[in-house]
Coordinates of N, CA and C in Angstrom, one line a residue:
M1 N -20.2 -7.4 3.5 CA -19.1 -8.2 3.8 C -18.4 -8.7 2.6
L2 N -19.1 -9.1 1.6 CA -18.5 -9.5 0.3 C -17.7 -8.4 -0.3
Q3 N -18.3 -7.2 -0.3 CA -17.6 -6.1 -0.9 C -16.3 -5.8 -0.2
M4 N -16.2 -6.0 1.1 CA -15.0 -5.7 1.9 C -13.9 -6.7 1.5
V5 N -14.3 -8.0 1.3 CA -13.3 -9.0 0.9 C -12.8 -8.7 -0.5
I6 N -13.7 -8.3 -1.4 CA -13.3 -8.0 -2.8 C -12.4 -6.8 -2.8
A7 N -12.7 -5.8 -2.0 CA -11.9 -4.5 -1.9 C -10.6 -4.8 -1.4
T8 N -10.5 -5.7 -0.4 CA -9.2 -6.0 0.2 C -8.3 -6.7 -0.8
V9 N -8.8 -7.7 -1.5 CA -8.0 -8.4 -2.5 C -7.6 -7.5 -3.6
L10 N -8.6 -6.6 -4.0 CA -8.3 -5.7 -5.1 C -7.2 -4.7 -4.7
M11 N -7.2 -4.2 -3.4 CA -6.1 -3.3 -3.0 C -4.8 -4.0 -2.9
M12 N -4.8 -5.3 -2.4 CA -3.6 -6.0 -2.3 C -3.0 -6.2 -3.7
V13 N -3.8 -6.6 -4.7 CA -3.3 -6.9 -6.0 C -2.8 -5.5 -6.7
L14 N -3.6 -4.5 -6.4 CA -3.2 -3.2 -7.0 C -1.9 -2.7 -6.5
F15 N -1.7 -2.7 -5.2 CA -0.5 -2.2 -4.6 C 0.7 -3.2 -4.9
F16 N 0.4 -4.5 -5.1 CA 1.5 -5.4 -5.5 C 1.9 -5.1 -6.9
G17 N 1.0 -4.9 -7.8 CA 1.3 -4.6 -9.2 C 2.1 -3.3 -9.4
I18 N 1.5 -2.3 -8.8 CA 2.2 -0.9 -8.9 C 3.5 -1.0 -8.2
G19 N 3.6 -1.6 -7.1 CA 4.9 -1.7 -6.3 C 5.9 -2.5 -7.1
F20 N 5.5 -3.6 -7.7 CA 6.4 -4.4 -8.5 C 7.0 -3.6 -9.7
I21 N 6.1 -2.9 -10.4 CA 6.6 -2.1 -11.5 C 7.5 -1.0 -11.1
L22 N 7.1 -0.3 -10.0 CA 8.0 0.8 -9.5 C 9.4 0.2 -9.0
N23 N 9.3 -0.9 -8.4 CA 10.6 -1.5 -7.9 C 11.5 -1.9 -9.1
M24 N 10.9 -2.3 -10.2 CA 11.7 -2.6 -11.4 C 12.3 -1.4 -12.0
L25 N 11.5 -0.4 -12.1 CA 11.9 0.9 -12.8 C 12.9 1.7 -12.0
M26 N 12.6 1.8 -10.7 CA 13.5 2.6 -9.8 C 14.6 1.9 -9.2
K27 N 14.6 0.6 -9.4 CA 15.7 -0.3 -8.8 C 15.8 -0.1 -7.3
T28 N 14.7 0.1 -6.6 CA 14.7 0.1 -5.2 C 13.8 -1.1 -4.7
T29 N 14.0 -1.5 -3.5 CA 13.3 -2.7 -3.0 C 12.0 -2.3 -2.2
W30 N 12.2 -1.3 -1.3 CA 11.1 -1.0 -0.4 C 10.4 0.3 -0.7
F31 N 10.6 0.9 -1.8 CA 9.9 2.2 -2.2 C 8.4 2.2 -2.0
P32 N 7.7 1.1 -2.5 CA 6.3 1.1 -2.4 C 5.8 1.1 -0.9
L33 N 6.6 0.5 0.0 CA 6.2 0.5 1.4 C 6.3 1.9 2.0
Y34 N 7.4 2.6 1.6 CA 7.6 4.0 2.0 C 6.5 4.9 1.5
A35 N 6.2 4.6 0.2 CA 5.1 5.5 -0.4 C 3.8 5.2 0.3
F36 N 3.5 4.0 0.7 CA 2.3 3.7 1.4 C 2.2 4.4 2.7
I37 N 3.3 4.3 3.5 CA 3.4 5.0 4.8 C 3.3 6.5 4.6
A38 N 3.9 7.1 3.6 CA 3.7 8.5 3.3 C 2.3 8.8 3.0
L39 N 1.6 8.0 2.3 CA 0.2 8.2 2.0 C -0.7 8.2 3.2
V40 N -0.4 7.2 4.1 CA -1.2 7.2 5.4 C -0.9 8.4 6.2
I41 N 0.3 8.8 6.3 CA 0.7 10.0 7.1 C 0.0 11.2 6.5
G42 N 0.0 11.3 5.2 CA -0.7 12.5 4.5 C -2.2 12.5 4.8
I43 N -2.8 11.3 4.8 CA -4.3 11.2 5.1 C -4.5 11.6 6.5
I44 N -3.7 11.2 7.4 CA -3.9 11.6 8.8 C -3.7 13.1 9.0
I45 N -2.7 13.6 8.4 CA -2.5 15.1 8.6 C -3.6 15.8 8.0
Y46 N -4.1 15.4 6.8 CA -5.2 16.1 6.1 C -6.5 15.9 6.9
G47 N -6.6 14.8 7.6 CA -7.8 14.5 8.3 C -8.0 15.3 9.6
Y48 N -6.9 15.7 10.2 CA -6.9 16.5 11.4 C -6.9 18.0 11.1
M49 N -6.8 18.4 9.9 CA -6.9 19.9 9.6 C -8.3 20.3 9.5
G50 N -8.6 21.4 10.1 CA -9.9 22.0 10.1 C -10.9 21.4 11.1
S51 N -11.9 22.1 11.4 CA -12.9 21.7 12.4 C -13.9 20.7 11.8
S52 N -14.1 20.7 10.5 CA -15.1 19.8 10.0 C -14.5 18.6 9.2
S53 N -13.3 18.2 9.6 CA -12.6 17.1 8.9 C -13.2 15.8 9.2
F54 N -12.8 14.8 8.4 CA -13.4 13.5 8.6 C -12.8 12.7 9.7
L55 N -11.7 13.0 10.2 CA -11.1 12.3 11.3 C -11.5 12.9 12.7
S56 N -12.0 14.1 12.7 CA -12.4 14.7 13.9 C -13.9 14.5 14.2
S57 N -14.6 14.0 13.2 CA -16.0 13.8 13.4 C -16.3 12.4 13.9
D58 N -17.6 12.2 14.2 CA -18.0 10.8 14.7 C -18.0 9.8 13.5
E59 N -18.0 10.3 12.3 CA -18.0 9.4 11.2 C -16.6 9.1 10.7
S60 N -15.7 8.8 11.6 CA -14.3 8.5 11.2 C -14.2 7.2 10.5
F61 N -13.0 6.7 10.3 CA -12.7 5.4 9.7 C -13.3 4.3 10.5
T62 N -13.9 3.3 9.8 CA -14.4 2.1 10.5 C -13.5 0.9 10.1
I63 N -13.9 -0.2 10.6 CA -13.1 -1.4 10.3 C -13.2 -1.8 8.8
V64 N -14.3 -1.4 8.2 CA -14.5 -1.6 6.7 C -13.6 -0.7 5.9
D65 N -13.2 0.4 6.4 CA -12.2 1.2 5.7 C -10.8 0.8 6.0
V66 N -10.5 0.3 7.2 CA -9.1 0.0 7.6 C -8.7 -1.4 7.0
I67 N -9.5 -2.4 6.9 CA -9.1 -3.7 6.4 C -8.6 -3.6 4.9
P68 N -9.3 -2.9 4.0 CA -8.7 -2.8 2.6 C -7.3 -2.1 2.6
A69 N -7.2 -1.1 3.5 CA -5.9 -0.4 3.6 C -4.8 -1.4 4.1
I70 N -5.1 -2.2 5.0 CA -4.2 -3.2 5.5 C -3.8 -4.2 4.3
G71 N -4.8 -4.5 3.5 CA -4.6 -5.3 2.3 C -3.6 -4.7 1.4
G72 N -3.7 -3.4 1.2 CA -2.8 -2.6 0.4 C -1.4 -2.6 0.9
L73 N -1.3 -2.5 2.3 CA 0.0 -2.6 2.9 C 0.6 -3.9 2.7
V74 N -0.1 -5.0 2.8 CA 0.4 -6.3 2.6 C 0.9 -6.5 1.1
G75 N 0.1 -5.9 0.2 CA 0.5 -6.0 -1.2 C 1.8 -5.2 -1.5
A76 N 2.0 -4.1 -0.8 CA 3.3 -3.3 -0.9 C 4.5 -4.1 -0.3
I77 N 4.2 -4.7 0.8 CA 5.3 -5.5 1.4 C 5.6 -6.7 0.5
L78 N 4.6 -7.4 0.0 CA 4.8 -8.6 -0.9 C 5.6 -8.2 -2.2
S79 N 5.3 -7.0 -2.7 CA 6.0 -6.6 -3.9 C 7.5 -6.4 -3.6
G80 N 7.8 -5.8 -2.5 CA 9.3 -5.7 -2.1 C 9.9 -7.0 -1.9
S81 N 9.2 -7.9 -1.2 CA 9.7 -9.2 -1.0 C 9.9 -10.0 -2.3
A82 N 9.0 -9.9 -3.2 CA 9.1 -10.6 -4.5 C 10.3 -10.1 -5.3
I83 N 10.5 -8.8 -5.4 CA 11.6 -8.2 -6.1 C 13.0 -8.7 -5.4
K84 N 13.0 -8.6 -4.1 CA 14.2 -9.0 -3.4 C 14.5 -10.5 -3.6
A85 N 13.5 -11.4 -3.6 CA 13.7 -12.8 -3.9 C 14.2 -13.0 -5.3
L86 N 13.6 -12.3 -6.3 CA 14.1 -12.4 -7.7 C 15.5 -11.9 -7.8
R87 N 15.9 -10.8 -7.2 CA 17.3 -10.3 -7.3 C 18.3 -11.3 -6.7
V88 N 17.9 -11.9 -5.6 CA 18.7 -12.9 -4.9 C 19.0 -14.1 -5.8
R89 N 18.0 -14.5 -6.6 CA 18.1 -15.6 -7.5 C 18.8 -15.3 -8.8
G90 N 19.2 -14.0 -9.0 CA 20.0 -13.6 -10.1 C 19.2 -13.0 -11.2
F91 N 18.0 -12.7 -11.1 CA 17.2 -12.0 -12.2 C 17.5 -10.6 -12.2
K92 N 17.8 -10.0 -13.4 CA 18.1 -8.6 -13.5 C 16.8 -8.0 -14.2
M93 N 16.3 -7.0 -13.5 CA 15.1 -6.3 -14.0 C 15.6 -4.9 -14.5
F94 N 15.5 -4.7 -15.8 CA 15.8 -3.4 -16.4 C 17.2 -2.9 -16.0

């Protein structure tokens, strides 16, 4: 249980940091959110390929796998919101 909480916070901070830096460099607001969605779609497509894939077996994703991913999604959304709020207040990044 403790590892799941730590992993969730770590994924949120990781996606927030990477998303914030990407938003500053690419001057887009919601790119990390789109990248996260593309990553999830890629995992789903890869998971259903082949007969011995991890999504088609009984050992599919559990709640312990999904909650840190949701934490990463929250971090990506927060990074876009933070950049948007900073730009509204007049801060220019790169």
